[in-house]
Amino acid sequence: MNLKNSKPVDILLVEDNPADIRLTQEALKECKMVNTLNVVTDGVEAIAYLMREGEHTGASRPDLILLDLNLPLMNGQEVLAKIKESPGLKSIPVVVLTASAAEQDIVRSYDLNCNCYVTKPLDLDRFIEVVQKIEEFWFSIVKLPRE
């Protein structure tokens, strides 16, 4: 369990919907673990953040990526493919957190090596609960490699 004096877990949210960004922020504020949430709103910015390019040269390496599929400029599956083909990034767990329940999106995301696929609940309370459970699972139960 992450204690208050421990290093916060670093989460990158790749999401273009302001309402979903706010809900995710609220859900993570209520979590037991200390966390830092960084947000990027399109696929191109996500790759720049992860590669520490441009305005993101000082970006920290995330411990977890929450990735929407429906993004401007570069869709989530293209972002996922770039992450998983990069030797320096492929070990970062990627949770696809998206509105799409389409079977082809699920299959394609797993083909691209996402670590799990979660369909966003429409109910606000359930959405917050799902985000909290994602954080709890990835940081309380799973053992992750260090950089």
PDB file of C-alpha atoms in Angstrom:
ATOM      1  CA  MET A   1       0.000   0.000   0.000  1.00  0.00           C
ATOM      2  CA  ASN A   2       1.249   3.446  -0.856  1.00  0.00           C
ATOM      3  CA  LEU A   3       1.673   5.532   2.283  1.00  0.00           C
ATOM      4  CA  LYS A   4       1.474   9.318   2.496  1.00  0.00           C
ATOM      5  CA  ASN A   5       5.281   9.624   2.743  1.00  0.00           C
ATOM      6  CA  SER A   6       5.893   7.233  -0.167  1.00  0.00           C
ATOM      7  CA  LYS A   7       6.477   8.337  -3.746  1.00  0.00           C
ATOM      8  CA  PRO A   8       3.119   9.031  -5.386  1.00  0.00           C
ATOM      9  CA  VAL A   9       2.096   6.725  -8.210  1.00  0.00           C
ATOM     10  CA  ASP A  10       2.210   8.553 -11.511  1.00  0.00           C
ATOM     11  CA  ILE A  11      -0.814   8.126 -13.792  1.00  0.00           C
ATOM     12  CA  LEU A  12      -1.112   9.467 -17.326  1.00  0.00           C
ATOM     13  CA  LEU A  13      -4.693  10.027 -18.477  1.00  0.00           C
ATOM     14  CA  VAL A  14      -5.083  10.304 -22.254  1.00  0.00           C
ATOM     15  CA  GLU A  15      -8.605  11.691 -22.600  1.00  0.00           C
ATOM     16  CA  ASP A  16     -10.209  14.477 -24.628  1.00  0.00           C
ATOM     17  CA  ASN A  17     -13.586  14.652 -22.850  1.00  0.00           C
ATOM     18  CA  PRO A  18     -13.480  17.367 -20.140  1.00  0.00           C
ATOM     19  CA  ALA A  19     -16.277  15.692 -18.139  1.00  0.00           C
ATOM     20  CA  ASP A  20     -14.425  12.353 -18.061  1.00  0.00           C
ATOM     21  CA  ILE A  21     -11.210  14.144 -17.081  1.00  0.00           C
ATOM     22  CA  ARG A  22     -12.992  15.802 -14.142  1.00  0.00           C
ATOM     23  CA  LEU A  23     -14.609  12.531 -13.052  1.00  0.00           C
ATOM     24  CA  THR A  24     -11.264  10.723 -13.180  1.00  0.00           C
ATOM     25  CA  GLN A  25      -9.627  13.504 -11.159  1.00  0.00           C
ATOM     26  CA  GLU A  26     -12.382  13.290  -8.533  1.00  0.00           C
ATOM     27  CA  ALA A  27     -12.187   9.503  -8.371  1.00  0.00           C
ATOM     28  CA  LEU A  28      -8.417   9.551  -7.856  1.00  0.00           C
ATOM     29  CA  LYS A  29      -8.649  12.245  -5.157  1.00  0.00           C
ATOM     30  CA  GLU A  30     -10.746   9.837  -3.106  1.00  0.00           C
ATOM     31  CA  CYS A  31      -8.336   6.918  -3.488  1.00  0.00           C
ATOM     32  CA  LYS A  32      -6.307   5.534  -0.612  1.00  0.00           C
ATOM     33  CA  MET A  33      -3.078   5.860  -2.561  1.00  0.00           C
ATOM     34  CA  VAL A  34      -1.121   9.028  -3.119  1.00  0.00           C
ATOM     35  CA  ASN A  35      -1.128   9.688  -6.851  1.00  0.00           C
ATOM     36  CA  THR A  36      -0.161  12.257  -9.425  1.00  0.00           C
ATOM     37  CA  LEU A  37      -2.464  12.532 -12.425  1.00  0.00           C
ATOM     38  CA  ASN A  38      -1.111  14.056 -15.628  1.00  0.00           C
ATOM     39  CA  VAL A  39      -3.572  14.676 -18.456  1.00  0.00           C
ATOM     40  CA  VAL A  40      -3.058  14.963 -22.196  1.00  0.00           C
ATOM     41  CA  THR A  41      -5.984  15.476 -24.544  1.00  0.00           C
ATOM     42  CA  ASP A  42      -4.939  13.972 -27.874  1.00  0.00           C
ATOM     43  CA  GLY A  43      -2.873  11.104 -29.224  1.00  0.00           C
ATOM     44  CA  VAL A  44      -0.045  13.233 -30.601  1.00  0.00           C
ATOM     45  CA  GLU A  45       0.402  14.955 -27.235  1.00  0.00           C
ATOM     46  CA  ALA A  46       0.350  11.547 -25.506  1.00  0.00           C
ATOM     47  CA  ILE A  47       3.293  10.343 -27.583  1.00  0.00           C
ATOM     48  CA  ALA A  48       5.163  13.636 -27.043  1.00  0.00           C
ATOM     49  CA  TYR A  49       4.599  13.279 -23.290  1.00  0.00           C
ATOM     50  CA  LEU A  50       5.808   9.680 -23.219  1.00  0.00           C
ATOM     51  CA  MET A  51       8.839  10.458 -25.407  1.00  0.00           C
ATOM     52  CA  ARG A  52       9.550  13.588 -23.325  1.00  0.00           C
ATOM     53  CA  GLU A  53       9.495  15.824 -26.370  1.00  0.00           C
ATOM     54  CA  GLY A  54       8.642  19.503 -26.799  1.00  0.00           C
ATOM     55  CA  GLU A  55       6.927  20.982 -23.765  1.00  0.00           C
ATOM     56  CA  HIS A  56       7.067  17.562 -22.091  1.00  0.00           C
ATOM     57  CA  THR A  57      10.871  17.266 -21.791  1.00  0.00           C
ATOM     58  CA  GLY A  58      10.588  17.138 -17.986  1.00  0.00           C
ATOM     59  CA  ALA A  59       7.689  14.675 -17.924  1.00  0.00           C
ATOM     60  CA  SER A  60       7.907  11.779 -15.525  1.00  0.00           C
ATOM     61  CA  ARG A  61       7.521   8.194 -16.705  1.00  0.00           C
ATOM     62  CA  PRO A  62       3.999   7.099 -15.770  1.00  0.00           C
ATOM     63  CA  ASP A  63       3.399   4.009 -13.662  1.00  0.00           C
ATOM     64  CA  LEU A  64       0.061   3.506 -15.459  1.00  0.00           C
ATOM     65  CA  ILE A  65      -1.624   4.886 -18.582  1.00  0.00           C
ATOM     66  CA  LEU A  66      -5.408   5.290 -18.816  1.00  0.00           C
ATOM     67  CA  LEU A  67      -6.101   5.531 -22.550  1.00  0.00           C
ATOM     68  CA  ASP A  68      -9.288   6.508 -24.341  1.00  0.00           C
ATOM     69  CA  LEU A  69      -9.669   5.181 -27.891  1.00  0.00           C
ATOM     70  CA  ASN A  70     -11.605   8.096 -29.356  1.00  0.00           C
ATOM     71  CA  LEU A  71      -8.966  10.801 -29.515  1.00  0.00           C
ATOM     72  CA  PRO A  72      -8.221  13.649 -31.920  1.00  0.00           C
ATOM     73  CA  LEU A  73      -5.106  13.754 -34.133  1.00  0.00           C
ATOM     74  CA  MET A  74      -4.084  10.148 -33.388  1.00  0.00           C
ATOM     75  CA  ASN A  75      -6.566   7.594 -32.093  1.00  0.00           C
ATOM     76  CA  GLY A  76      -6.016   5.495 -28.979  1.00  0.00           C
ATOM     77  CA  GLN A  77      -5.149   2.337 -30.875  1.00  0.00           C
ATOM     78  CA  GLU A  78      -2.404   4.168 -32.767  1.00  0.00           C
ATOM     79  CA  VAL A  79      -1.085   5.496 -29.447  1.00  0.00           C
ATOM     80  CA  LEU A  80      -1.238   1.997 -27.953  1.00  0.00           C
ATOM     81  CA  ALA A  81       0.678   0.542 -30.902  1.00  0.00           C
ATOM     82  CA  LYS A  82       3.444   3.152 -30.524  1.00  0.00           C
ATOM     83  CA  ILE A  83       3.692   2.528 -26.770  1.00  0.00           C
ATOM     84  CA  LYS A  84       3.902  -1.234 -27.103  1.00  0.00           C
ATOM     85  CA  GLU A  85       6.473  -1.137 -29.923  1.00  0.00           C
ATOM     86  CA  SER A  86       8.788   1.133 -27.929  1.00  0.00           C
ATOM     87  CA  PRO A  87      11.361  -0.757 -25.804  1.00  0.00           C
ATOM     88  CA  GLY A  88      11.401   2.051 -23.220  1.00  0.00           C
ATOM     89  CA  LEU A  89       7.620   2.254 -22.881  1.00  0.00           C
ATOM     90  CA  LYS A  90       6.194  -1.200 -23.534  1.00  0.00           C
ATOM     91  CA  SER A  91       6.401  -2.295 -19.885  1.00  0.00           C
ATOM     92  CA  ILE A  92       4.090   0.528 -18.746  1.00  0.00           C
ATOM     93  CA  PRO A  93       0.635  -0.950 -18.142  1.00  0.00           C
ATOM     94  CA  VAL A  94      -1.999   0.526 -20.441  1.00  0.00           C
ATOM     95  CA  VAL A  95      -5.639   0.356 -19.408  1.00  0.00           C
ATOM     96  CA  VAL A  96      -7.949   1.172 -22.288  1.00  0.00           C
ATOM     97  CA  LEU A  97     -10.764   3.134 -20.623  1.00  0.00           C
ATOM     98  CA  THR A  98     -13.246   4.009 -23.333  1.00  0.00           C
ATOM     99  CA  ALA A  99     -16.917   4.340 -24.197  1.00  0.00           C
ATOM    100  CA  SER A 100     -16.647   1.724 -26.944  1.00  0.00           C
ATOM    101  CA  ALA A 101     -17.977  -1.733 -26.209  1.00  0.00           C
ATOM    102  CA  ALA A 102     -17.485  -2.807 -29.835  1.00  0.00           C
ATOM    103  CA  GLU A 103     -15.997  -6.274 -30.114  1.00  0.00           C
ATOM    104  CA  GLN A 104     -13.582  -5.190 -32.876  1.00  0.00           C
ATOM    105  CA  ASP A 105     -12.188  -2.431 -30.602  1.00  0.00           C
ATOM    106  CA  ILE A 106     -11.720  -4.900 -27.751  1.00  0.00           C
ATOM    107  CA  VAL A 107     -10.017  -7.508 -29.952  1.00  0.00           C
ATOM    108  CA  ARG A 108      -7.806  -4.929 -31.678  1.00  0.00           C
ATOM    109  CA  SER A 109      -6.748  -3.382 -28.355  1.00  0.00           C
ATOM    110  CA  TYR A 110      -5.708  -6.762 -26.977  1.00  0.00           C
ATOM    111  CA  ASP A 111      -3.961  -7.567 -30.274  1.00  0.00           C
ATOM    112  CA  LEU A 112      -1.977  -4.365 -29.671  1.00  0.00           C
ATOM    113  CA  ASN A 113      -1.099  -5.637 -26.169  1.00  0.00           C
ATOM    114  CA  CYS A 114      -3.222  -3.438 -23.926  1.00  0.00           C
ATOM    115  CA  ASN A 115      -3.094  -4.739 -20.358  1.00  0.00           C
ATOM    116  CA  CYS A 116      -6.844  -4.522 -19.899  1.00  0.00           C
ATOM    117  CA  TYR A 117      -9.919  -3.059 -21.554  1.00  0.00           C
ATOM    118  CA  VAL A 118     -12.623  -1.313 -19.535  1.00  0.00           C
ATOM    119  CA  THR A 119     -15.800   0.193 -20.945  1.00  0.00           C
ATOM    120  CA  LYS A 120     -16.680   3.471 -19.236  1.00  0.00           C
ATOM    121  CA  PRO A 121     -19.886   3.152 -17.250  1.00  0.00           C
ATOM    122  CA  LEU A 122     -22.560   5.729 -18.061  1.00  0.00           C
ATOM    123  CA  ASP A 123     -23.538   6.121 -14.402  1.00  0.00           C
ATOM    124  CA  LEU A 124     -21.357   8.770 -12.710  1.00  0.00           C
ATOM    125  CA  ASP A 125     -20.994   6.948  -9.378  1.00  0.00           C
ATOM    126  CA  ARG A 126     -20.122   3.724 -11.180  1.00  0.00           C
ATOM    127  CA  PHE A 127     -17.525   5.574 -13.312  1.00  0.00           C
ATOM    128  CA  ILE A 128     -15.808   6.864 -10.167  1.00  0.00           C
ATOM    129  CA  GLU A 129     -15.923   3.379  -8.628  1.00  0.00           C
ATOM    130  CA  VAL A 130     -14.372   1.804 -11.744  1.00  0.00           C
ATOM    131  CA  VAL A 131     -11.492   4.316 -11.801  1.00  0.00           C
ATOM    132  CA  GLN A 132     -10.823   3.680  -8.114  1.00  0.00           C
ATOM    133  CA  LYS A 133     -10.821  -0.074  -8.650  1.00  0.00           C
ATOM    134  CA  ILE A 134      -8.382   0.276 -11.574  1.00  0.00           C
ATOM    135  CA  GLU A 135      -5.984   2.204  -9.357  1.00  0.00           C
ATOM    136  CA  GLU A 136      -6.404  -0.227  -6.466  1.00  0.00           C
ATOM    137  CA  PHE A 137      -5.774  -3.242  -8.700  1.00  0.00           C
ATOM    138  CA  TRP A 138      -2.700  -1.854 -10.480  1.00  0.00           C
ATOM    139  CA  PHE A 139      -1.031  -0.425  -7.374  1.00  0.00           C
ATOM    140  CA  SER A 140      -2.191  -2.616  -4.488  1.00  0.00           C
ATOM    141  CA  ILE A 141      -2.363  -6.074  -6.051  1.00  0.00           C
ATOM    142  CA  VAL A 142      -0.160  -6.191  -9.154  1.00  0.00           C
ATOM    143  CA  LYS A 143       3.639  -6.089  -9.008  1.00  0.00           C
ATOM    144  CA  LEU A 144       5.005  -3.683 -11.616  1.00  0.00           C
ATOM    145  CA  PRO A 145       8.579  -3.348 -12.850  1.00  0.00           C
ATOM    146  CA  ARG A 146      10.515  -0.204 -12.044  1.00  0.00           C
ATOM    147  CA  GLU A 147      11.685   1.795 -15.061  1.00  0.00           C
TER     148      GLU A 147
END
